[in-house]
Coordinates of C-alpha atoms in Angstrom, one line a residue:
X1 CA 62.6 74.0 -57.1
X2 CA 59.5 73.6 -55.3
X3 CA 58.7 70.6 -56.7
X4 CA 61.8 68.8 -55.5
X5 CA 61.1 70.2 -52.0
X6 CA 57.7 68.5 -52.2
X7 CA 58.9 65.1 -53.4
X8 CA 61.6 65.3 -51.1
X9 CA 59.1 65.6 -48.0
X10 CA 56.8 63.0 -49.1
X11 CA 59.9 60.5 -49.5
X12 CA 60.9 61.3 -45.9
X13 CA 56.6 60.6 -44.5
X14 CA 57.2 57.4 -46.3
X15 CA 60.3 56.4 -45.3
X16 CA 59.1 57.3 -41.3
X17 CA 56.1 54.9 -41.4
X18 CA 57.9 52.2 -43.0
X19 CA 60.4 52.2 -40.2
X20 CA 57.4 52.6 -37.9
X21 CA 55.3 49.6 -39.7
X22 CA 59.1 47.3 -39.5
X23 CA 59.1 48.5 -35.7
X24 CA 55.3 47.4 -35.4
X25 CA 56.2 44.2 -36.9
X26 CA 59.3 43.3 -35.1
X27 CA 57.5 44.2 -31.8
X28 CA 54.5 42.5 -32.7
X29 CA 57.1 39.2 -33.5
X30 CA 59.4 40.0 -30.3
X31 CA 56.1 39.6 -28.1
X32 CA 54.9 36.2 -30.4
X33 CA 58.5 35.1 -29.1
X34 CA 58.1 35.6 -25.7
X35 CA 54.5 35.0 -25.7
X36 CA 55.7 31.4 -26.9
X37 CA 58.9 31.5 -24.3
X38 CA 55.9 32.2 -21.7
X39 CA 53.4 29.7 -22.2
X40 CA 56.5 27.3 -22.9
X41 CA 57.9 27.8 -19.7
X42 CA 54.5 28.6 -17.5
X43 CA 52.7 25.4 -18.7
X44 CA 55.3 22.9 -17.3
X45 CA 55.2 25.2 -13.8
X46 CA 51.7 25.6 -14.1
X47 CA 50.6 21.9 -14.4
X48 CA 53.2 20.7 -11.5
X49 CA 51.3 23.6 -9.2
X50 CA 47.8 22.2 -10.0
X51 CA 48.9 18.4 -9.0
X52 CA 51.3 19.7 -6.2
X53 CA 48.5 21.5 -4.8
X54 CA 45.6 18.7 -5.3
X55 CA 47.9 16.1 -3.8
X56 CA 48.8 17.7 -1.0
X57 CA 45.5 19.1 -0.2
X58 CA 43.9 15.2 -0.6
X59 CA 47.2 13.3 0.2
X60 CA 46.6 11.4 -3.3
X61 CA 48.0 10.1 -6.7
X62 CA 46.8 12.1 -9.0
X63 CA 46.9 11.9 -13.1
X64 CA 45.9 14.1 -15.7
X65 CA 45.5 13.4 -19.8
X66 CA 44.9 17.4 -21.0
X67 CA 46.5 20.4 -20.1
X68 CA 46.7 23.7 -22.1
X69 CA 47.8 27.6 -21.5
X70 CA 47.2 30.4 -23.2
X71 CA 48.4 34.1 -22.8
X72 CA 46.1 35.9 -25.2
X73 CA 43.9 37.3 -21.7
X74 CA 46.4 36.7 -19.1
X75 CA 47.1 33.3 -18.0
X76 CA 44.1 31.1 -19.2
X77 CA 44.5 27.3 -17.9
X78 CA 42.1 23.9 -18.7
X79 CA 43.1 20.3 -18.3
X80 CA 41.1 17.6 -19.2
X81 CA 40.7 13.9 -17.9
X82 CA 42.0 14.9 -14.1
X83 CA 41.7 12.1 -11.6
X84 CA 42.3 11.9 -8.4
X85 CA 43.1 8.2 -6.4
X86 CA 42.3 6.9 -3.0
X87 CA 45.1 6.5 -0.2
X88 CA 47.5 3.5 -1.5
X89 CA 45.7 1.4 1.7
X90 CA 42.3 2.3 0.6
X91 CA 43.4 1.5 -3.2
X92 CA 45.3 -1.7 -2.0
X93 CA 42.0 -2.6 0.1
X94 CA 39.8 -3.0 -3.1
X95 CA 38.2 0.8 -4.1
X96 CA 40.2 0.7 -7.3
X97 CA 37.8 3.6 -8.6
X98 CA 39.0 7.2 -8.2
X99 CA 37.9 8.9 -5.6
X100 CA 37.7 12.4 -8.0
X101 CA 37.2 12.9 -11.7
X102 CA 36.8 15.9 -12.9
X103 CA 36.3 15.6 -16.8
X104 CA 37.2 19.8 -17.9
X105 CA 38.3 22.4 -15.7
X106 CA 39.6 26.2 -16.8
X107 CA 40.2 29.0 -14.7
X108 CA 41.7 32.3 -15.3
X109 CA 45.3 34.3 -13.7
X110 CA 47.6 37.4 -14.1
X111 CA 50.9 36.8 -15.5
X112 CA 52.2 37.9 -12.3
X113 CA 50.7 35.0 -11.0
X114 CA 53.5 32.8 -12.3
X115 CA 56.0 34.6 -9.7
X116 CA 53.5 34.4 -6.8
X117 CA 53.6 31.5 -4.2
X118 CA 50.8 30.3 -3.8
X119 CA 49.0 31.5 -6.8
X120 CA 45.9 33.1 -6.7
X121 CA 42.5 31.9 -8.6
X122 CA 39.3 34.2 -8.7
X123 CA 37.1 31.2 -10.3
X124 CA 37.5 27.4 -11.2
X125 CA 35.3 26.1 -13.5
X126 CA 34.5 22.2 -13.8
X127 CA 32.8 20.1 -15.8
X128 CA 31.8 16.3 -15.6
X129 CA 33.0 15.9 -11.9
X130 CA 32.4 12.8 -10.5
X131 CA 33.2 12.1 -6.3
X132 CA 33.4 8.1 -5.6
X133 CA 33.6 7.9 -1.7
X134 CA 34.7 3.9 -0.6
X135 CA 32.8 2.0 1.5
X136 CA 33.8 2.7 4.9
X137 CA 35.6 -0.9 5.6
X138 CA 38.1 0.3 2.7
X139 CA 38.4 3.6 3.8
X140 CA 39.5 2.3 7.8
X141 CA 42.4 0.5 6.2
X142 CA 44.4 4.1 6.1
X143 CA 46.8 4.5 8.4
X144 CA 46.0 8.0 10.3
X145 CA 48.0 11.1 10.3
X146 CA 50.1 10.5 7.7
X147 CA 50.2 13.4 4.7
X148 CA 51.4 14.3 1.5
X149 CA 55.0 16.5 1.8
X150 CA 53.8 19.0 -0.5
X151 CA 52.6 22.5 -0.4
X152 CA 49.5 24.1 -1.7
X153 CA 50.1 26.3 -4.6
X154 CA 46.9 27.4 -5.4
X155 CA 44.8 29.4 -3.6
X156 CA 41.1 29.7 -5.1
X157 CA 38.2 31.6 -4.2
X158 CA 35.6 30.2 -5.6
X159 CA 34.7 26.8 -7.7
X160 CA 31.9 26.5 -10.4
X161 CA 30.9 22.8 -11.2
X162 CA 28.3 21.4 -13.5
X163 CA 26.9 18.2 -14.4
X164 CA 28.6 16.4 -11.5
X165 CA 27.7 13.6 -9.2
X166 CA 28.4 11.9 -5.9
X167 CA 28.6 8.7 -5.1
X168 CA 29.2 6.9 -1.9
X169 CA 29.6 3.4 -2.5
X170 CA 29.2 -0.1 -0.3
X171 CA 30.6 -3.6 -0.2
X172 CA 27.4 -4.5 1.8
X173 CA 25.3 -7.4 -0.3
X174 CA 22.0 -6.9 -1.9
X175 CA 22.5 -2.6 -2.1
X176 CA 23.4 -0.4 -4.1
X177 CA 25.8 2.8 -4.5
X178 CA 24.3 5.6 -3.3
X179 CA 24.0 8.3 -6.3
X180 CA 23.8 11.9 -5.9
X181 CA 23.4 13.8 -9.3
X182 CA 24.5 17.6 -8.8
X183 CA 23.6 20.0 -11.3
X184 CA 25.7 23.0 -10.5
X185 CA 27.2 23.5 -7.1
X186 CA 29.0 26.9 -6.3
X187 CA 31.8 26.5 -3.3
X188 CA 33.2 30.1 -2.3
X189 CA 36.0 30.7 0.8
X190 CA 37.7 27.4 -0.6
X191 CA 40.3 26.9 1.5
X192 CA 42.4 23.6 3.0
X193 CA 41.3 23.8 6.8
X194 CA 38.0 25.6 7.2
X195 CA 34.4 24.5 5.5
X196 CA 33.9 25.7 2.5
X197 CA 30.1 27.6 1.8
X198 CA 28.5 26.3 -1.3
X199 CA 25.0 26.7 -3.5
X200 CA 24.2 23.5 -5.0
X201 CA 21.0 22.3 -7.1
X202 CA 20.4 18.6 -7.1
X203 CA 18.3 16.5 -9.8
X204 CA 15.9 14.4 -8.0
X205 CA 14.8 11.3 -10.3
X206 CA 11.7 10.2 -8.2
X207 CA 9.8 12.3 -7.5
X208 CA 11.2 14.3 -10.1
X209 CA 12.3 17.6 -9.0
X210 CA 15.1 19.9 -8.1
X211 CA 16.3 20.0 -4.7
X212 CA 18.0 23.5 -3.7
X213 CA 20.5 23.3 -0.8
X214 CA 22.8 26.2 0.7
X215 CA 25.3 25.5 3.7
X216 CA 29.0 24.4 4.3
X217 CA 30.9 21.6 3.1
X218 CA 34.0 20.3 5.2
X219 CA 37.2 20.6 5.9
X220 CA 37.9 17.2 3.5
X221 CA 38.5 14.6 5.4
X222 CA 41.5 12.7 3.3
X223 CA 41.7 9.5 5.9
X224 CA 38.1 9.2 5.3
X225 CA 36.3 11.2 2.9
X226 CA 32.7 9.7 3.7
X227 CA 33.5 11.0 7.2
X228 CA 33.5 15.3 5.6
X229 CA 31.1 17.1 7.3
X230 CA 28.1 18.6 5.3
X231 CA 25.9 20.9 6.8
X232 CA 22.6 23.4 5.0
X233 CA 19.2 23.9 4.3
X234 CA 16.8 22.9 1.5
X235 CA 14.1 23.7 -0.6
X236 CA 12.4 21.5 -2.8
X237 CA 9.6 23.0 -5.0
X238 CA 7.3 21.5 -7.4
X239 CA 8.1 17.6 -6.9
X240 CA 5.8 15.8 -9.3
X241 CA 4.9 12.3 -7.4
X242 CA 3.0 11.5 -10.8
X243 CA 6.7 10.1 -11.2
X244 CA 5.8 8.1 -8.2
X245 CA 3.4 5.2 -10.6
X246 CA 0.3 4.6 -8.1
X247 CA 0.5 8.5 -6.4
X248 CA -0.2 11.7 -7.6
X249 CA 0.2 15.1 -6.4
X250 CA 2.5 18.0 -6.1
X251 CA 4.9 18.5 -3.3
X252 CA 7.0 21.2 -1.9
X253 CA 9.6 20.6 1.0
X254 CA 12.1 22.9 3.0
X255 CA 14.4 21.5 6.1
X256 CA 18.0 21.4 7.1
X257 CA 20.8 18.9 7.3
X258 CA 23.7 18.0 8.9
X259 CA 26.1 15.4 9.6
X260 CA 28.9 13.6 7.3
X261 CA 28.3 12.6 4.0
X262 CA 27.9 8.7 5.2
X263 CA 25.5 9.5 7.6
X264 CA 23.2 12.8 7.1
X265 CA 20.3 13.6 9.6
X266 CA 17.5 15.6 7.9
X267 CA 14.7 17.6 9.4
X268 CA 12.4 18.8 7.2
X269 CA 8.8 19.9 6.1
X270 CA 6.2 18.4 3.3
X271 CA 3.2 19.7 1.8
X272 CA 0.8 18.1 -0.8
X273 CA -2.4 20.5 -0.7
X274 CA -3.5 17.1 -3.6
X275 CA -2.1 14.0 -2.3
X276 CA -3.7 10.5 -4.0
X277 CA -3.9 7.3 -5.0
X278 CA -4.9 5.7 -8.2
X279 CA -6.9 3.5 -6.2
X280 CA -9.4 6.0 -5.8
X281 CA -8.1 9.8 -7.6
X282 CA -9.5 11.7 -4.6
X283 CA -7.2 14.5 -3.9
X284 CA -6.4 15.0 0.0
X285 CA -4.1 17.3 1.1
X286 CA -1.0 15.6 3.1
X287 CA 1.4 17.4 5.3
X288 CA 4.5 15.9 7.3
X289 CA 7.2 16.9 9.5
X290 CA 9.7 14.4 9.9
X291 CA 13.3 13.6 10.8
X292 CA 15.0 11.1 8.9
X293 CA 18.5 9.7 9.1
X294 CA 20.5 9.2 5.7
X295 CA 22.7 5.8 5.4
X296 CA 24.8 6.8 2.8
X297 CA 27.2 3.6 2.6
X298 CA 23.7 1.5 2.3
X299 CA 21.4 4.2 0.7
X300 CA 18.9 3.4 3.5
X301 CA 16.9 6.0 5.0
X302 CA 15.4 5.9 9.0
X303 CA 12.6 8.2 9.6
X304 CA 12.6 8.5 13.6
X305 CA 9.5 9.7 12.9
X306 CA 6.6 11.4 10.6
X307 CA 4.4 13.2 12.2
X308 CA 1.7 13.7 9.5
X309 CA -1.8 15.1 8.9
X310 CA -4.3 14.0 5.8
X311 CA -6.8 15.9 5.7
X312 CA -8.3 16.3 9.3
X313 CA -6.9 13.4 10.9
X314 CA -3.0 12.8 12.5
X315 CA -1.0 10.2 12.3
X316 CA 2.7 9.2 12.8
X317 CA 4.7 6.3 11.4
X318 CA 8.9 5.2 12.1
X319 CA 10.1 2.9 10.0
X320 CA 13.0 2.6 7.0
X321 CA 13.5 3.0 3.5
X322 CA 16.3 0.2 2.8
X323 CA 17.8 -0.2 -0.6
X324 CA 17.4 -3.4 -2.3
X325 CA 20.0 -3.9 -5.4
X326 CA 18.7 -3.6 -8.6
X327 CA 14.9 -3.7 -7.5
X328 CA 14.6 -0.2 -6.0
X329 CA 13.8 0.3 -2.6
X330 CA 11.5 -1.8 0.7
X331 CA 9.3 0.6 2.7
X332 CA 8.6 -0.6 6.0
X333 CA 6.7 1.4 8.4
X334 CA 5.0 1.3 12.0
X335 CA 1.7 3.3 11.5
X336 CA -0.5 5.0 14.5
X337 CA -3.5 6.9 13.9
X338 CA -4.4 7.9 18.0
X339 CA -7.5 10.0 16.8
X340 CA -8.0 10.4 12.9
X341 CA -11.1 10.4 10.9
X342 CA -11.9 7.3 9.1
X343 CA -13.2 9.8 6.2
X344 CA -9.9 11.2 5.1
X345 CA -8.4 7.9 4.7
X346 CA -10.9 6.1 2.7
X347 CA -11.3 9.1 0.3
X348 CA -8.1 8.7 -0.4
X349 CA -7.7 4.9 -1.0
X350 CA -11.6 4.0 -2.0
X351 CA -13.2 4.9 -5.1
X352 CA -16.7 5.2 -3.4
X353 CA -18.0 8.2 -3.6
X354 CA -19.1 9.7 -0.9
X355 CA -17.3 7.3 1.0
X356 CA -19.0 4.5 2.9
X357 CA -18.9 6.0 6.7
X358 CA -17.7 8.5 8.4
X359 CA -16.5 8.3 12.3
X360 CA -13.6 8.4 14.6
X361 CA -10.4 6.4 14.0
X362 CA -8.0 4.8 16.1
X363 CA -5.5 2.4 14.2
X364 CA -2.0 0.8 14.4
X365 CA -0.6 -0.9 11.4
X366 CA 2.1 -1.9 9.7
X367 CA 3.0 -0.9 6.1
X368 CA 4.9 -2.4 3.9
X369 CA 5.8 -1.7 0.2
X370 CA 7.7 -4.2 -1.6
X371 CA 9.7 -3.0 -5.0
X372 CA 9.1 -3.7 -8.3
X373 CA 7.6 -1.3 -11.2
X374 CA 4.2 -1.8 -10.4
X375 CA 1.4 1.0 -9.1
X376 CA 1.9 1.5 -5.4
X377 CA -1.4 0.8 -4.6
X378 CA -0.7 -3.0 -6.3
X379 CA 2.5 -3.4 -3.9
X380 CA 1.2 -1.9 -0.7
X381 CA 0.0 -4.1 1.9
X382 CA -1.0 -3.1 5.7
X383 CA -1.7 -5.5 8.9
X384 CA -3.1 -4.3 12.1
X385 CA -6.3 -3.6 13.8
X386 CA -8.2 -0.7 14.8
X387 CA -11.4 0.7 16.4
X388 CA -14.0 2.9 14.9
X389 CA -16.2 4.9 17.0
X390 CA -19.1 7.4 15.9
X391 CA -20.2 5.8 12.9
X392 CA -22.4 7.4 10.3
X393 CA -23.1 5.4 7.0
X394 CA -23.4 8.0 4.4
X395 CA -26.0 5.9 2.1
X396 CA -29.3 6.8 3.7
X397 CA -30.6 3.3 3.1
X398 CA -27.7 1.8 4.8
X399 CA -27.8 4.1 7.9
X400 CA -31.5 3.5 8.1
X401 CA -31.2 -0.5 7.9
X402 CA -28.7 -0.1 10.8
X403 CA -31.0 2.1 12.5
X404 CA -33.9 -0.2 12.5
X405 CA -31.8 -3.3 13.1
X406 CA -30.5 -2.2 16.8
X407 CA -34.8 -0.8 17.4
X408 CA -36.0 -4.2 16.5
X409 CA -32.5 -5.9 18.4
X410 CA -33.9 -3.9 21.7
X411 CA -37.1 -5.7 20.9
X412 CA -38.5 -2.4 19.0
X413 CA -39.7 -3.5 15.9
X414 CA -42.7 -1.1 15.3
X415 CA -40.1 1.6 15.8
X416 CA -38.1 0.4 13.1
X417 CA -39.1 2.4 10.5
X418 CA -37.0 4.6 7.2
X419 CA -36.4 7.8 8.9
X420 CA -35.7 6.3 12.6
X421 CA -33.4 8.1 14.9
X422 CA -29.6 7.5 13.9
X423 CA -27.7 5.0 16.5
X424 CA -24.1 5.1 18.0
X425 CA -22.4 2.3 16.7
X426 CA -18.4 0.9 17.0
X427 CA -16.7 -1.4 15.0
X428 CA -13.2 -3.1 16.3
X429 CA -11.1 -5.6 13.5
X430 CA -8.1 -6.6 12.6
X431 CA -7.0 -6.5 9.0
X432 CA -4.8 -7.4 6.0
X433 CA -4.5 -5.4 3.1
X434 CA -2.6 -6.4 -0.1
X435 CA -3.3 -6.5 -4.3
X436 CA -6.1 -3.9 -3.6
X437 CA -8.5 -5.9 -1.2
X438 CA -9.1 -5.4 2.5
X439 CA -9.7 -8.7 4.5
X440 CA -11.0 -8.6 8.1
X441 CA -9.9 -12.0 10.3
X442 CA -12.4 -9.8 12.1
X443 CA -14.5 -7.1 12.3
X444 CA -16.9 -6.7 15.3
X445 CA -19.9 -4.1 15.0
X446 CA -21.8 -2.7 18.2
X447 CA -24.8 -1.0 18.0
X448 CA -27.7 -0.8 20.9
X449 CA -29.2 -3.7 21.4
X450 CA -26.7 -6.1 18.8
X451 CA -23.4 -7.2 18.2
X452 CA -22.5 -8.3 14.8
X453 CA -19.2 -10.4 14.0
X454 CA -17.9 -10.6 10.4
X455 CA -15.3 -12.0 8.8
X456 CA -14.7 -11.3 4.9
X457 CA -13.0 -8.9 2.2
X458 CA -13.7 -5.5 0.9
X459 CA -12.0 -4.6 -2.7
X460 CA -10.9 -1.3 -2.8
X461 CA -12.6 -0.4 -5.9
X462 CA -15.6 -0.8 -4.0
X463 CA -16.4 -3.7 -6.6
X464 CA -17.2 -6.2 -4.4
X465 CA -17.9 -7.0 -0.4
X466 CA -18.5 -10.3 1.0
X467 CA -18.9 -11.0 4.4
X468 CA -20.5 -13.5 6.9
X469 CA -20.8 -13.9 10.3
X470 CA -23.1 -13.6 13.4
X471 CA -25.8 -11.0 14.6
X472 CA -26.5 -11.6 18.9
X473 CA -29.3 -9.8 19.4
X474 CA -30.9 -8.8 23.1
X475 CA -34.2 -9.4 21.9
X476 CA -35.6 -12.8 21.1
X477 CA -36.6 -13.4 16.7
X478 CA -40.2 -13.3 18.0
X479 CA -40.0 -10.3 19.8
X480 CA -37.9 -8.5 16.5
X481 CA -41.1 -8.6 14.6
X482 CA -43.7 -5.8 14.3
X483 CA -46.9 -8.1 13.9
X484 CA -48.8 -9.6 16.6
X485 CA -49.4 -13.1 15.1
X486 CA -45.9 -13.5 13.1
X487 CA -44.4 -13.1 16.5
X488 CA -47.2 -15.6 17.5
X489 CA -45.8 -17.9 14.7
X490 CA -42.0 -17.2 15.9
X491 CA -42.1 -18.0 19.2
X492 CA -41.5 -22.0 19.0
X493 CA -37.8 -21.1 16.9
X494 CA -36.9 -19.1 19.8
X495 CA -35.0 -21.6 21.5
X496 CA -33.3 -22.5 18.4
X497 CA -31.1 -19.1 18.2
X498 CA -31.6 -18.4 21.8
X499 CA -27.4 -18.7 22.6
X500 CA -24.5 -17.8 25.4
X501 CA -27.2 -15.4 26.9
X502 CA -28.4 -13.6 24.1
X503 CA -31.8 -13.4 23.2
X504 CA -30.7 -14.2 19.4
X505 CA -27.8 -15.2 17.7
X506 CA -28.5 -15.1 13.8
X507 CA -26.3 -15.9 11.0
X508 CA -25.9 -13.3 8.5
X509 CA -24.5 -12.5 5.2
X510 CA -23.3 -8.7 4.0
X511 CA -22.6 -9.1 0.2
X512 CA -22.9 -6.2 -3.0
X513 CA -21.1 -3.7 -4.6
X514 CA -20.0 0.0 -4.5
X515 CA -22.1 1.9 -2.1
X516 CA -25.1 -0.2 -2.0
X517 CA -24.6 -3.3 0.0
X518 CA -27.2 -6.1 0.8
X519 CA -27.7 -7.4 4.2
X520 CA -29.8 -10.8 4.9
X521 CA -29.7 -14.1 6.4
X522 CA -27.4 -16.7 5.9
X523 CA -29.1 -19.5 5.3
X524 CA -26.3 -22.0 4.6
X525 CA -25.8 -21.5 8.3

């Protein structure tokens, strides 16, 4: 008897968790069902709210390959292959291109979401988004104030992009689109009329680095998207300008912006505590402050201007940057050093060491840097003039030649000895400076008692100088020689170089190489 009571309970436990494991089963296949009926009927609603909402919010065809929805954690959406087109005008005008690719986005919702209008989005995030602004002639062909009848069903919060890239582009001849590459840009309070706050990090090729900017973006301009206003501040950290070929160094920059994206005026900072030149590998530091206005439908730059300091001396230039297609980029600059020190810029463009002389600068050039692959150095050139005032040779023997040239110019000569007390000298010239040499169309020296006029070159390496010209001289030859009967023996050639008032006017020749130049006649003249 109790036996039979026993099997007869454990038949009734098994009998109530089958019927719970059927229930489990047919639950479990009732919510497979409507999971299915769900994503069925939410995919449909949910890809006509993503291209209502983006072509109302940029009044634009769009067209999408992918799209997929899944239940299993809430509503989880992706699409793939989105684009987004220009303005029928702007299309019809020629900028065939679409103005937004975005190549993977996903973001997450609650089911409830489906019954809410507008739905909202916590985070977007894209990958592979690519923004193609016209040039700005396409872009005027769209007729103002006219929009898309639609309504935004969206809302988001926040969008996370990666590996995306702007590009403004130009019908103009000879340039080329400007390219932006972005590697992840954050935009939070993302809404249709207000500017949306981002935190973007761009890739800068050359000199390669990564820029860091933080401001607002917008609203989107949909008549003319080149014309969205950007505003922020940047940081750019640990630019190698190694990249540069012909420069070396490490730079760091901060500054703001602001502007539209066509046209962006930047104000900003540099520092180089090891700024150089192949020409000579001398490090100086370089610092800048500059403002600079960003062409972006030519990719030209305007610096209005550098104010800069190398090493102990300041300078500013103006000038552009201009884009030249497929070649790179034409640097041409107006240059004025008011009181610099004619040290700092031959350590860093002249291999000498210590460098030649030392004194006070005053210089205006122009620079110019043509493109092409080669070192900067081999594509730089410069033309101007300048004055040089203080001058101290740094060879002993030079400074001491100089010095007993003006004693035996005063008429001096048993003064003139190694040792003698150092002179103040000037030199004015005017210059031209390409492939690594220095020629002077002239170069005037002053010193008491002469005035010596050169014309010739000066190579950079410090390889090689050759100069000639004329030495006028207060005294006469005989009276520049210490002994009593060479002076004697002088005397009759006096009239022969006795010239234009001077006592002397002597032809000369300055020839040698690194720091030890020669000095003597020149007899061919």
């Amino acid at each position: 008897m109790n036996e039979s009571i026993s099997d007869l309970t454990v038949r009734k436990h098994r009998g109530m968790w089958g019927w719970i494991l059927i229930s489990l089963l047919i639950a479990v296949i009732v919510l497979a069902v409507i999971g299915e009926i769900v994503v069925h009927r939410a995919m449909p609603i949910l890809k006509g709210r993503v291209i209502e909402t983006l072509s109302t919010r940029f009044n634009s065809r769009v067209e999408m390959e992918g799209f997929s929805v899944s239940v299993r954690k809430g509503l989880e959406v992706a699409g793939d292959g989105l684009r987004l087109y220009p303005q029928d005008e702007v299309v019809a005008a020629g900028a065939t291109d679409p103005l937004i690719t975005l190549g993977h986005f996903s973001f997450h919702a609650s089911l409830s979401g489906l019954f809410v209008k507008p739905m909202h989005v916590g985070t977007v995030h894209v990958a592979g988004m690519a923004i193609h602004i016209p040039p700005r002639e396409m872009r005027q062909q769209t007729p103002k104030g006219q929009r898309h009848l639609g309504k935004i069903k969206i809302l988001v919060d926040e969008i996370v992009f990666d590996d995306s890239k702007l590009i403004l582009g130009t019908i103009k001849p000879g340039k080329e689109p400007k390219d932006f590459e972005l590697s992840r840009i954050v935009m939070r309070n993302v809404g249709p009329d207000a500017p949306w706050r981002y935190d973007a990090t761009l890739v800068n090729a050359i000199p390669k680095g990564d820029i860091h900017a933080a401001g607002t973006f917008g609203p989107w301009n949909n008549e003319s998207p080149g014309d969205s206003t950007v505003t922020g501040r940047y940081t750019f950290d640990h630019a190698d300008l190694n990249t540069i070929k012909g420069i070396g160094g490490m730079l760091s920059s901060v500054g703001e912006f602001s502007g539209q994206l066509n046209r962006i005026v930047v104000d900003g900072t540099t520092e180089t505590p090891d700024f150089s030149l192949d020409t000579a590998n001398h490090p100086v530091p370089l610092h800048t402050k500059f403002h600079a206005i960003v062409d972006g439908t030519s990719g030209d730059t305007y610096l209005q201007p550098v104010e800069a300091q190398l090493g102990g001396s300041e300078f500013t230039c103006s000038g552009a940057v201009v884009n030249v297609k497929g070649k790179g980029h034409i640097i041409d600059l107006d240059v004025n050093v008011p009181a610099g020190r004619i040290q700092d810029f031959l350590q860093v463009a002249v291999k000498t060491t210590p460098v030649v002389m030392t004194g006070r600068l005053r210089m205006k050039t122009k620079l110019h840097i043509r493109p092409g692959p080669e070192s900067v150095s081999k594509k730089i050139g410069l033309k101007g003039g300048f004055t040089l005032e203080q001058i101290h040779f740094t060879n002993p023997e030079v400074e001491d030649k100089v010095d007993m040239l003006s004693l035996r110019a005063q008429g001096d000569p048993k003064a003139a000895k190694p040792g003698a007390e150092d002179v103040h000298s000037e030199m004015v010239g005017e210059f031209v400076m390409d492939a690594g040499r220095l020629r002077f169309s002239k170069l005037n020296y002053s010193l008491p008692g002469a005035d010596v006029m050169l014309a010739g070159e000066y190579t950079l390496d410090g390889e090689r100088f050759e100069f000639e010209g004329k030495v006028r001289t207060k005294a006469k030859v005989s009276q520049m020689v210490a002994s009593r009967w060479k002076s004697i023996l002088l005397k009759p050639v006096d009239p022969f170089f006795k010239k234009d008032g001077a006592g002397a006017v002597i032809p000369v020749k300055v020839s040698g190489t690194k720091s030890a130049p020669k000095f003597g006649l020149d007899l061919h003249h």
